[in-house]
Amino acid sequence: MTRVYDLAVIGAGPAGVAGALEASLAGLDVVVIDAAPRPGGQYHRHLPGSFHALRPGALHHGLERFMRQWEALRSRAEILLGHRVWAVERTGGDAAGGTAGAAMGAAAGAGDTADAGDTVDGTVGATTDATVTVRCLAGDREERPRAVRARALLIATGAHDRPLPFPGWDLPGVLTAGGAQALLKGSLVVAGRRVVVSGTGPFLLPVAAGLARAGADVRGVYEAGGRFGLARHPLLAAGKAAEAAGYAAVLARHRVPYRGRHAVVAAHGEDALTHVTVARLDADWRPVATRTVACDTLACGYGFVPQLELPVQLGCATRRDADGTPVVAVDAGRRTSVPGVYAAGETTGVGGAELAEAEGRLAGRAVAADRGRRVPPLPALARRVDRLTAFARALHEAYPVRPGWRDWLRDDTLVCRCEEVPLSAVREARRLGATDARSVKLLARPGMGWCQGRMCGYAVACLAGEDPAAPRRPIAQPVRLGDLAGLEHPPSEG
Amino acid sequence: MRPPYELVGARPDPAFEISVDGRPVPVVPGQSVGAALHAAGVRSWRSTRFGGRPRGLFCGIGVCFDCLVTVNDVPALRACVTEARPGDRVRTSAADSGTAAARAGAGKDTAGKSVAGAGRPGAAGKEPGGESGGDDEGVNGR
Ligand SMILES: Cc1cc2nc3c(=O)[nH]c(=O)nc-3n(C[C@H](O)[C@@H](O)[C@H](O)COP(=O)(O)OP(=O)(O)OC[C@H]3O[C@@H](n4cnc5c(N)ncnc54)[C@H](O)[C@@H]3O)c2cc1C
Ligand code: FES
């Protein structure tokens, strides 16, 4: 018999690690799975030991604390790094009839998802409880399929950058803001010599400050929102003044100009980036005046997209966050609409590493309580989550993506990088009668390439005139056919 | 010592080399293939299917698939999440399709100029004020 864990946690970022630690401290048998070779997720991405960094935490706050949690977790839980999860299924319990209809809150009070009567393969009593099967590919080159089973699942898969298309965004030298940050934190590589940072949201500040401290010549930070610039930056509200002031001081020391209501609206170069067009924007982000800035690198990001394919596979209900982004709907214990499945961190709403950790702790404690462990209530933790959630909502409202970005595009601007679909093809699809993102996709093929629409999904939805929808990807990660053939059970059989 | 290394007080293990389309690229142990290429000044190594356009790192975390390479004959690996190992032989589609992104020397300053396979010339040119990258001034009304 394969081992069945009490809890499988997908994601070893701040949310997943905090949740796994709480659950294992409460006595649960926990397995933590992450595709990356090292824990940390995006925020706590750090250098491999081979760098022998004396001050590894110099690149961001809180790394020491995270590593203490990780060490505590390592001695208590099973750790599977280098494991990409491409599918999750639920069997037994009430899962047999499909989970999509499970009502929100059905699990809220119920500690036990076990329901006699439901069966696997029609054998009464084959399971006394629902189990989740997590399908992974292990290893970073020649991958081996591996299935992990658990009675509860915590999804903490985080988010990826949300880019907007503009002419030249496919040129080498144009990176996502998170990508530039990941190069520095994970490999100590400075993304470029002369760098421009553009986009919207508070994340631009640490990216620009990090690049400047690491030796890049940062030619400017162009924030499409935020009319009032740094002096009235929303981070200054709600207790983040010290952090904002820290970034502002770094930018001032390195003489990095910061401009609100400005954005890079075009990137230029033959085979690599040589300069960008920066525009002053009106309130709707339509360019009012432009100028050129020479640079070899652009780090660009318009917020984040939560990675929802696994919860969507399980039928977890989603809701729209303050900015319209689909996120997993959860109750106060981070329970999703599907019994035994929990979610925390950016998957339940983008709010930063501190909130992700606090949510992870709530989730870990709720799983333990639901599985019959004694977990004393911790009202201070719940209050902290409420406070940080309110702060995240305020930031979303302060940094909306405004529709004028569509005016940045030209007919030949690629909307989908993978399938090389230009704006003109998307327009043509609409002329042919495609009235929603799905039909645009079928006609013009944006979002049908390798990245499965992760990079262009937001833009395609906007161009089709609808809000972005939660992703339906039966295979959450591209899988080689040979690996599928090597499975003991095809996924549909569970 | 270079600034990022000073910042964190890093004294990395000795670098090793990998071969990328037959040229040596230095790697600090623990770096991904993509990070090592980017650090060596190679900004593009994939050539797109339709336009033959150069691509390299974009998302940096394994979600965009722009950075695909073949390592030791294993195809379609994401360079940004594939840790380099001593002796790795990396092959790029830019080399296969004969674009110069790959022919430009690794370890040199830029990724070189493309000669073949480049369809559209980026999105370059049409914008006013182009060329010199005149910096922060020179506002063009519109
Ligand atoms: C590239 C990038 C860089 C960022 N850098 C910063 C920063 O410097 N400062 C900051 O304040 N915020 C940063 N953020 C924001 C980030 O979202 C943080 O708020 C924080 O890391 C969120 O924590 P989390 O636990 O929810 O998810 P994450 O930290 O994103 O952790 C999720 C983990 O799940 C794993 N995972 C995802 N899908 C799968 C799968 N299918 N199979 C296996 N494992 C999987 C990932 O490998 C990852 O380790 C960054 C975001 C991105 C996308
Ligand atoms: S850079 Fe996006 S997958 Fe490697």
XYZ file of C-alpha atoms and ligand atoms in Angstrom:
693
model
C 0.000 0.000 0.000
C 1.260 3.428 -0.770
C 1.575 5.759 2.154
C -1.318 8.167 2.619
C -0.265 11.414 4.296
C -2.593 13.451 6.468
C -1.762 16.560 4.461
C -0.025 17.309 1.181
C 1.103 20.903 0.708
C 1.846 22.115 -2.828
C 4.214 25.085 -2.742
C 7.147 25.766 -0.404
C 6.814 29.544 -0.414
C 5.864 31.566 2.656
C 2.257 30.266 2.657
C 3.024 26.587 2.106
C 5.883 26.359 4.584
C 3.973 28.165 7.350
C 0.947 25.941 6.789
C 2.963 22.743 6.695
C 4.804 23.692 9.887
C 1.612 24.463 11.839
C 0.046 21.195 10.708
C 3.068 19.100 11.561
C 3.467 20.804 14.962
C -0.131 19.782 15.626
C 0.847 16.185 14.943
C -0.159 15.619 11.325
C 1.875 13.548 8.886
C 2.741 16.142 6.243
C 4.399 16.101 2.824
C 5.543 19.325 1.126
C 5.938 19.378 -2.659
C 7.576 22.093 -4.756
C 8.884 22.222 -8.312
C 11.889 24.321 -7.309
C 15.170 22.854 -6.072
C 15.150 25.095 -2.987
C 12.335 26.277 -0.717
C 11.278 29.909 -0.459
C 8.840 30.444 -3.301
C 9.124 33.811 -4.989
C 9.657 36.114 -2.044
C 12.188 33.954 -0.178
C 14.045 32.859 -3.285
C 17.676 32.687 -2.178
C 21.140 31.725 -3.329
C 22.314 28.134 -3.356
C 24.826 27.191 -0.677
C 27.587 27.145 -3.282
C 27.616 30.981 -3.173
C 28.655 30.960 0.500
C 26.878 34.248 1.076
C 27.728 35.820 4.437
C 24.644 38.040 4.302
C 22.086 36.087 2.233
C 19.290 38.165 3.762
C 20.696 41.427 2.385
C 18.433 41.145 -0.654
C 15.167 41.041 1.307
C 13.649 41.063 4.782
C 12.800 37.998 6.774
C 14.917 35.306 5.121
C 16.477 34.180 8.420
C 13.044 33.746 9.949
C 11.828 31.767 6.947
C 14.884 29.502 7.055
C 14.273 28.783 10.746
C 10.733 27.706 9.863
C 12.121 25.570 7.068
C 14.652 23.852 9.343
C 11.910 23.156 11.888
C 9.743 21.732 9.136
C 12.462 19.565 7.611
C 12.833 17.498 10.757
C 9.088 16.895 10.992
C 7.723 16.502 7.467
C 8.506 14.720 4.240
C 9.986 17.140 1.691
C 9.774 16.641 -2.066
C 11.662 19.384 -3.903
C 12.149 19.269 -7.671
C 8.626 17.832 -8.054
C 6.349 19.565 -10.578
C 2.676 18.890 -9.960
C 0.725 18.610 -13.183
C -2.567 17.204 -11.925
C -4.529 16.597 -8.740
C -7.577 14.375 -8.315
C -9.827 13.513 -5.473
C -11.304 10.084 -4.878
C -13.510 8.575 -2.205
C -15.450 10.668 0.276
C -18.025 12.653 -1.639
C -15.697 13.065 -4.582
C -17.195 10.328 -6.711
C -19.866 12.470 -8.283
C -17.482 15.225 -9.214
C -16.544 18.059 -6.982
C -17.547 21.026 -9.039
C -20.883 21.434 -7.383
C -19.642 21.259 -3.814
C -21.108 24.187 -1.990
C -19.015 26.801 -0.311
C -19.078 26.269 3.389
C -20.154 22.653 3.196
C -16.886 21.802 4.817
C -16.681 24.856 6.975
C -17.720 23.240 10.199
C -17.277 19.612 9.350
C -14.013 18.258 10.574
C -14.357 15.019 8.774
C -14.799 14.565 5.077
C -15.204 10.828 5.468
C -18.596 9.686 4.456
C -19.398 6.065 4.485
C -20.999 4.758 1.373
C -18.894 6.413 -1.264
C -16.600 4.000 -2.897
C -13.703 3.537 -5.182
C -14.294 1.080 -8.014
C -17.635 0.229 -6.495
C -16.097 -1.642 -3.570
C -17.938 -0.575 -0.462
C -15.585 0.546 2.229
C -12.470 0.625 0.092
C -11.773 3.982 1.640
C -13.088 5.501 4.788
C -12.153 8.969 3.692
C -11.605 11.077 0.602
C -8.039 11.128 -0.596
C -6.275 13.428 -2.953
C -3.780 12.107 -5.464
C -1.077 14.577 -6.438
C 0.603 13.729 -9.720
C 4.165 14.969 -10.005
C 7.124 14.774 -12.320
C 10.303 14.439 -10.301
C 13.752 15.594 -11.389
C 14.779 18.537 -13.521
C 15.782 16.846 -16.773
C 14.806 13.246 -17.221
C 11.624 13.373 -15.190
C 9.994 10.418 -13.454
C 6.264 10.346 -12.761
C 5.358 10.027 -9.112
C 2.011 10.063 -7.327
C 1.542 11.212 -3.739
C -1.650 10.537 -1.764
C -3.034 12.477 1.165
C -6.289 12.981 3.055
C -6.100 16.769 2.840
C -4.490 19.172 0.415
C -3.183 22.709 0.914
C -2.678 24.592 -2.345
C -0.073 27.351 -1.985
C 1.180 27.681 -5.551
C 1.551 31.468 -5.515
C 1.403 33.700 -8.565
C 3.350 34.779 -11.633
C 3.882 38.220 -13.111
C 1.112 39.824 -15.110
C 2.632 41.419 -18.205
C 0.822 43.743 -20.592
C 1.720 43.618 -24.276
C 3.203 46.631 -26.052
C 5.235 47.046 -29.235
C 8.588 45.334 -28.759
C 7.771 43.497 -25.512
C 9.069 40.333 -27.153
C 12.577 41.755 -27.665
C 15.415 40.083 -25.765
C 16.265 42.341 -22.831
C 12.631 42.875 -21.887
C 11.976 40.893 -18.705
C 9.148 40.701 -16.251
C 9.783 42.602 -13.026
C 9.631 39.335 -11.098
C 12.039 37.753 -13.563
C 14.627 40.458 -12.921
C 14.138 39.969 -9.191
C 14.442 36.190 -9.500
C 17.746 36.479 -11.404
C 19.190 38.591 -8.615
C 17.836 36.661 -5.639
C 18.409 33.199 -7.029
C 21.560 33.555 -9.121
C 23.143 36.895 -8.152
C 22.836 38.013 -11.764
C 22.018 41.698 -12.346
C 19.469 41.763 -15.160
C 21.309 44.469 -17.120
C 23.669 47.426 -17.061
C 21.233 50.191 -17.919
C 17.805 49.195 -16.715
C 14.371 50.788 -16.876
C 11.639 49.598 -14.493
C 8.019 50.070 -15.534
C 4.525 48.836 -14.766
C 2.243 49.316 -11.831
C 2.084 48.359 -8.185
C 4.245 48.482 -5.079
C 6.422 45.614 -6.337
C 8.260 47.995 -8.703
C 9.970 49.595 -5.700
C 11.860 46.567 -4.336
C 12.757 45.548 -7.880
C 14.250 48.955 -8.706
C 15.952 49.304 -5.323
C 17.421 45.807 -5.569
C 18.792 46.436 -9.048
C 20.300 49.775 -8.014
C 21.982 48.318 -4.928
C 23.320 45.438 -7.005
C 25.102 47.831 -9.333
C 22.699 48.415 -12.216
C 22.326 51.916 -13.607
C 18.568 52.261 -13.139
C 17.454 54.889 -15.649
C 14.026 55.378 -14.166
C 11.016 53.841 -12.471
C 7.835 54.514 -14.443
C 4.663 53.796 -12.495
C 1.592 53.887 -14.728
C -0.711 54.596 -11.789
C 0.144 56.720 -8.794
C -0.223 60.254 -10.017
C 1.440 61.668 -6.949
C 4.755 59.878 -7.153
C 6.757 58.558 -4.253
C 5.918 61.249 -1.735
C 2.300 60.068 -1.585
C 2.946 56.412 -2.345
C 0.151 54.216 -0.925
C 2.756 52.078 0.852
C 3.148 55.005 3.207
C -0.313 54.229 4.517
C -1.071 51.267 6.763
C 2.201 50.780 8.529
C 4.494 50.306 5.548
C 6.061 53.726 5.836
C 9.417 52.362 6.962
C 9.592 49.956 4.054
C 8.579 52.625 1.524
C 11.041 55.100 2.999
C 13.769 52.483 2.736
C 13.161 52.026 -0.980
C 12.849 55.762 -1.517
C 16.192 56.294 0.202
C 17.906 53.718 -1.992
C 16.429 55.258 -5.146
C 17.492 58.739 -4.000
C 21.014 57.585 -3.141
C 21.413 56.112 -6.608
C 19.693 59.105 -8.261
C 16.974 56.975 -9.782
C 14.087 59.092 -11.064
C 10.597 57.886 -10.101
C 7.644 59.083 -12.200
C 3.982 58.408 -11.536
C 1.521 58.314 -14.468
C 4.318 57.274 -16.788
C 4.945 53.958 -18.492
C 7.081 52.309 -21.118
C 4.743 52.022 -24.120
C 7.202 50.645 -26.691
C 10.556 48.848 -26.700
C 12.992 49.199 -29.575
C 15.966 47.401 -31.011
C 16.862 45.116 -33.866
C 17.606 41.856 -32.099
C 17.907 43.124 -28.552
C 16.644 46.084 -26.598
C 18.424 49.397 -27.178
C 15.877 51.961 -25.999
C 12.304 52.394 -24.861
C 9.576 54.943 -25.423
C 8.324 56.329 -22.125
C 4.963 58.083 -22.186
C 3.269 60.395 -19.779
C -0.235 58.994 -19.382
C -3.664 60.437 -18.798
C -5.910 59.014 -16.080
C -6.945 56.153 -18.381
C -3.320 55.409 -19.335
C -3.531 56.864 -22.833
C -0.182 58.346 -23.854
C -0.084 62.139 -23.722
C 3.570 62.826 -24.491
C 6.521 60.559 -25.170
C 10.271 60.554 -24.885
C 13.027 58.020 -25.396
C 15.273 56.437 -22.811
C 18.292 54.364 -23.742
C 18.643 51.058 -21.895
C 19.676 47.472 -22.466
C 17.106 45.994 -20.095
C 13.496 46.652 -19.181
C 11.899 45.087 -16.095
C 8.174 45.378 -16.478
C 5.139 44.146 -14.527
C 1.496 45.019 -13.992
C 0.730 42.984 -10.912
C 0.415 39.232 -10.500
C -1.768 36.376 -11.698
C -2.531 33.684 -9.088
C -1.781 30.140 -10.316
C -5.169 28.477 -10.117
C -4.995 25.476 -12.418
C -4.827 22.914 -9.603
C -7.770 24.262 -7.556
C -9.769 24.634 -10.781
C -9.015 20.994 -11.669
C -10.523 19.998 -8.336
C -13.585 22.153 -8.876
C -12.826 24.671 -6.132
C -15.097 27.705 -6.350
C -13.397 30.938 -7.335
C -14.292 34.568 -6.788
C -13.074 37.879 -8.167
C -10.556 39.810 -6.154
C -10.738 43.585 -5.721
C -9.027 44.065 -9.095
C -11.220 41.533 -10.935
C -8.623 38.728 -10.886
C -10.038 35.250 -10.269
C -8.821 33.775 -6.966
C -9.797 30.717 -4.915
C -12.756 31.377 -2.600
C -12.000 30.334 0.985
C -13.572 30.681 4.422
C -11.817 31.987 7.539
C -9.946 28.666 7.907
C -8.776 28.836 4.275
C -11.122 25.963 3.363
C -12.118 25.909 -0.296
C -15.540 24.772 -1.510
C -14.165 21.245 -1.899
C -14.002 19.276 1.368
C -10.459 18.553 2.474
C -8.920 21.095 0.108
C -7.429 24.325 1.493
C -5.718 27.270 -0.161
C -3.482 30.068 1.111
C -1.153 32.759 -0.136
C -1.463 34.467 -3.508
C -3.855 31.773 -4.813
C -6.544 33.283 -2.576
C -5.722 36.890 -3.480
C -2.480 38.723 -4.140
C -1.344 40.323 -0.897
C 2.375 39.811 -0.408
C 4.609 37.475 1.544
C 3.604 38.579 5.041
C -0.073 37.915 4.385
C 0.771 34.660 2.600
C 2.607 33.392 5.683
C -0.208 34.356 8.056
C -2.796 32.709 5.794
C -0.653 29.593 5.585
C -0.585 29.378 9.372
C -4.387 29.701 9.533
C -4.731 26.958 6.925
C -2.351 24.579 8.704
C -4.215 25.043 11.961
C -7.605 24.552 10.300
C -6.471 21.309 8.648
C -5.242 20.019 12.012
C -8.482 21.010 13.749
C -10.583 19.473 10.984
C -8.623 16.253 11.357
C -9.392 16.073 15.042
C -6.271 17.604 16.574
C -6.596 20.010 19.460
C -5.699 23.426 18.135
C -6.391 26.365 20.452
C -7.879 29.393 18.716
C -5.490 32.213 17.924
C -7.564 35.362 17.540
C -4.496 37.538 17.096
C -3.557 35.594 13.953
C -7.027 35.992 12.472
C -6.923 39.718 13.217
C -3.540 39.984 11.565
C -4.852 38.319 8.419
C -7.835 40.688 8.403
C -5.592 43.709 8.750
C -3.184 42.617 6.015
C -6.094 41.666 3.729
C -7.592 45.132 4.102
C -4.201 46.608 3.268
C -3.910 44.396 0.175
C -7.366 45.492 -0.970
C -6.389 49.134 -0.574
C -3.295 48.563 -2.700
C -5.341 46.840 -5.426
C -7.650 49.824 -5.469
C -4.711 52.215 -5.605
C -3.147 50.384 -8.569
C -5.861 49.356 -11.032
C -4.853 48.508 -14.597
C -6.543 51.169 -16.723
C -7.922 50.369 -20.211
C -5.805 52.946 -22.077
C -2.942 50.427 -22.434
C -4.742 49.104 -25.508
C -3.779 52.326 -27.252
C -0.114 51.337 -26.889
C -0.578 48.401 -29.274
C -0.097 48.473 -33.021
C -1.484 46.078 -35.603
C 1.743 44.085 -35.669
C 2.248 44.031 -31.874
C 2.336 40.417 -30.709
C -0.401 39.779 -28.178
C 0.553 36.113 -27.725
C 4.300 35.547 -27.595
C 4.199 31.765 -27.972
C 2.013 31.519 -31.065
C 3.185 34.905 -32.349
C -0.351 36.231 -32.726
C -0.445 39.944 -33.578
C -3.165 42.337 -32.526
C -4.492 42.389 -36.104
C -5.312 38.660 -35.895
C -7.188 39.163 -32.632
C -9.132 42.024 -34.237
C -9.847 39.884 -37.284
C -11.216 37.118 -35.018
C -13.531 39.640 -33.429
C -14.692 40.797 -36.850
C -15.447 37.165 -37.682
C -17.806 37.124 -34.752
C -15.698 36.014 -31.803
C -17.330 37.795 -28.907
C -15.500 36.190 -26.002
C -11.938 35.198 -25.123
C -12.612 31.536 -25.822
C -13.740 32.081 -29.405
C -10.908 34.530 -30.017
C -8.555 31.775 -28.878
C -10.103 29.208 -31.201
C -9.937 31.517 -34.208
C -6.631 33.315 -33.753
C -4.816 30.907 -31.396
C -3.572 33.332 -28.740
C -2.921 31.400 -25.528
C -2.634 28.040 -27.332
C 1.149 27.770 -27.108
C 3.630 26.498 -24.560
C 2.710 28.870 -21.763
C -0.971 27.968 -22.142
C -2.004 31.602 -22.002
C -0.258 32.444 -18.734
C 1.498 35.424 -20.293
C -1.260 36.718 -22.593
C -4.447 35.485 -20.897
C -5.138 38.750 -19.128
C -4.590 40.870 -22.243
C -6.602 38.563 -24.514
C -9.543 38.641 -22.106
C -9.414 42.440 -21.968
C -9.164 42.709 -25.752
C -12.147 40.368 -26.093
C -14.050 42.665 -23.791
C -14.419 40.435 -20.760
C -12.937 39.958 -17.296
C -10.179 37.364 -17.127
C -11.508 33.935 -16.188
C -9.987 31.263 -13.979
C -7.788 29.005 -16.112
C -9.072 25.609 -17.218
C -5.963 23.564 -17.816
C -6.476 19.834 -17.388
C -2.705 19.514 -17.398
C -1.286 22.178 -15.097
C 2.266 21.903 -16.406
C 3.407 20.877 -19.872
C 4.140 17.187 -19.773
C 6.016 15.069 -22.274
C 3.873 12.361 -23.806
C 6.409 9.734 -22.811
C 5.916 10.671 -19.174
C 2.175 10.259 -19.500
C 2.660 6.879 -21.126
C 4.781 5.896 -18.150
C 1.962 6.447 -15.660
C 0.662 3.500 -13.725
C -2.857 4.922 -13.974
C -4.077 7.446 -16.487
C -5.286 10.474 -14.569
C -8.946 9.892 -15.321
C -8.891 6.574 -13.480
C -7.309 8.042 -10.387
C 34.468 42.203 -6.411
C 31.275 42.922 -8.323
C 28.570 44.823 -6.413
C 25.974 42.061 -6.019
C 28.641 39.762 -4.594
C 29.714 42.451 -2.129
C 26.122 43.090 -1.167
C 25.576 39.574 0.135
C 29.198 38.798 0.967
C 29.351 35.883 -1.448
C 32.502 33.835 -1.987
C 31.224 31.299 -4.490
C 32.765 27.957 -5.285
C 35.034 28.055 -8.343
C 33.209 28.558 -11.632
C 32.964 25.789 -14.205
C 32.134 25.874 -17.887
C 29.324 24.536 -19.957
C 29.280 24.455 -23.720
C 26.543 26.353 -25.528
C 26.401 25.619 -29.249
C 30.056 24.673 -28.938
C 31.195 27.793 -27.090
C 32.211 27.899 -23.440
C 30.031 29.803 -20.976
C 31.149 30.229 -17.354
C 28.781 29.155 -14.570
C 28.868 29.873 -10.859
C 27.860 26.550 -9.274
C 24.145 26.590 -8.555
C 23.168 28.943 -11.372
C 20.623 27.954 -13.984
C 21.630 27.626 -17.621
C 19.546 30.717 -18.377
C 21.109 32.814 -15.612
C 24.603 31.840 -16.745
C 23.838 32.784 -20.355
C 22.261 36.081 -19.340
C 25.202 36.881 -17.062
C 27.587 36.164 -19.946
C 25.795 38.771 -22.038
C 23.904 36.297 -24.191
C 20.398 37.700 -24.207
C 18.737 35.457 -26.772
C 19.093 31.851 -27.814
C 15.734 30.645 -28.992
C 14.433 31.396 -32.446
C 10.653 31.547 -32.811
C 8.821 29.108 -35.050
C 7.070 31.535 -37.372
C 8.941 34.827 -37.354
C 12.369 33.401 -36.519
C 12.606 36.077 -33.856
C 15.201 35.891 -31.066
C 14.049 35.099 -27.541
C 15.760 34.549 -24.218
C 14.651 35.054 -20.633
C 11.308 36.727 -20.045
C 9.526 35.503 -16.899
C 12.613 34.004 -15.284
C 10.574 31.519 -13.226
C 9.548 28.781 -15.633
C 6.109 29.922 -16.782
C 6.601 31.617 -20.188
C 8.639 28.898 -21.984
C 10.488 31.507 -24.029
C 13.891 30.231 -22.895
C 13.750 26.619 -24.138
C 17.029 24.807 -24.821
C 18.260 21.272 -25.406
C 20.689 20.024 -22.744
C 22.674 16.843 -23.360
C 20.099 15.880 -25.998
C 17.116 16.346 -23.669
C 14.909 18.755 -25.633
C 12.565 21.556 -24.544
C 14.073 22.316 -21.136
C 13.423 25.720 -19.624
C 16.857 27.295 -19.300
C 15.732 29.518 -16.410
C 14.901 26.597 -14.114
C 17.450 24.038 -15.298
C 20.494 24.100 -13.045
C 23.712 23.936 -15.044
C 26.098 21.061 -14.335
C 29.755 20.761 -15.283
C 30.140 19.359 -18.774
C 26.623 20.197 -19.932
C 26.257 20.488 -23.688
C 23.544 23.018 -24.450
C 22.058 23.362 -27.916
C 19.829 26.254 -28.896
C 17.254 26.670 -31.629
C 18.945 29.905 -32.668
C 21.955 27.783 -33.624
C 19.773 25.235 -35.381
C 18.049 27.879 -37.461
C 21.241 29.745 -38.155
C 20.337 33.049 -36.545
C 23.219 34.876 -35.130
C 21.965 35.171 -31.618
C 23.771 31.944 -31.025
C 26.762 32.593 -33.222
C 27.724 35.672 -31.295
C 30.362 34.626 -28.873
C 29.136 33.651 -25.497
C 30.962 35.614 -22.888
C 31.061 38.597 -25.186
C 29.201 41.734 -24.543
C 26.079 41.465 -26.622
C 24.164 38.739 -28.272
C 25.265 39.943 -31.671
C 23.273 41.018 -34.663
C 20.935 38.741 -36.391
C 21.435 38.081 -40.055
C 19.098 35.335 -41.046
C 15.674 34.314 -40.002
C 14.667 37.637 -38.620
C 11.274 38.556 -39.966
C 9.846 41.736 -38.643
C 12.496 44.067 -37.278
C 11.226 44.034 -33.734
C 8.926 46.895 -33.116
C 11.653 49.310 -33.777
C 11.943 52.483 -35.595
C 8.585 54.001 -36.153
C 8.420 55.869 -32.898
C 9.646 59.446 -33.023
C 12.688 60.447 -31.130
C 14.136 56.986 -31.711
C 17.797 56.572 -32.269
C 20.119 58.078 -29.812
C 18.160 57.244 -26.737
C 18.265 60.835 -25.766
C 17.603 60.287 -22.143
C 15.242 61.996 -19.874
C 14.613 65.161 -21.798
C 13.488 65.625 -25.382
C 9.770 65.313 -24.865
C 7.778 64.704 -27.990
C 4.220 65.902 -27.845
C 1.701 63.654 -29.436
C 8.877 36.155 -10.084
C 8.313 36.759 -8.818
C 9.155 37.408 -7.919
C 8.649 37.974 -6.765
N 9.505 38.623 -5.922
C 8.998 39.264 -4.849
C 9.838 40.077 -4.024
O 11.034 40.166 -4.261
N 9.276 40.773 -3.010
C 7.942 40.690 -2.749
O 7.483 41.343 -1.804
N 7.135 39.917 -3.478
C 7.616 39.225 -4.533
N 6.774 38.496 -5.324
C 5.362 38.374 -4.955
C 5.082 36.986 -4.356
O 3.865 36.585 -4.899
C 5.122 37.030 -2.821
O 4.052 37.807 -2.367
C 5.131 35.669 -2.116
O 6.210 34.923 -2.558
C 3.834 34.876 -2.223
O 3.918 33.724 -1.416
P 3.115 32.365 -1.709
O 3.515 31.410 -0.636
O 1.683 32.644 -1.897
O 3.626 31.840 -3.127
P 5.100 31.692 -3.742
O 6.109 32.338 -2.939
O 4.942 32.072 -5.162
O 5.352 30.118 -3.666
C 4.670 29.214 -4.484
C 5.508 27.980 -4.650
O 4.707 26.988 -5.298
C 5.492 26.307 -6.224
N 4.609 25.796 -7.273
C 3.721 26.496 -8.026
N 3.084 25.687 -8.884
C 3.585 24.448 -8.671
C 3.325 23.168 -9.269
N 2.401 23.008 -10.245
N 4.053 22.124 -8.828
C 4.975 22.259 -7.834
N 5.249 23.441 -7.237
C 4.559 24.506 -7.656
C 6.481 27.327 -6.742
O 7.652 26.687 -7.202
C 6.730 28.190 -5.520
O 7.873 27.789 -4.818
C 7.255 37.888 -6.490
C 6.417 37.224 -7.385
C 6.918 36.669 -8.547
C 5.983 35.982 -9.499
S 12.195 32.634 -18.856
Fe 10.091 32.118 -18.788
S 10.215 29.944 -18.758
Fe 12.282 30.508 -18.657
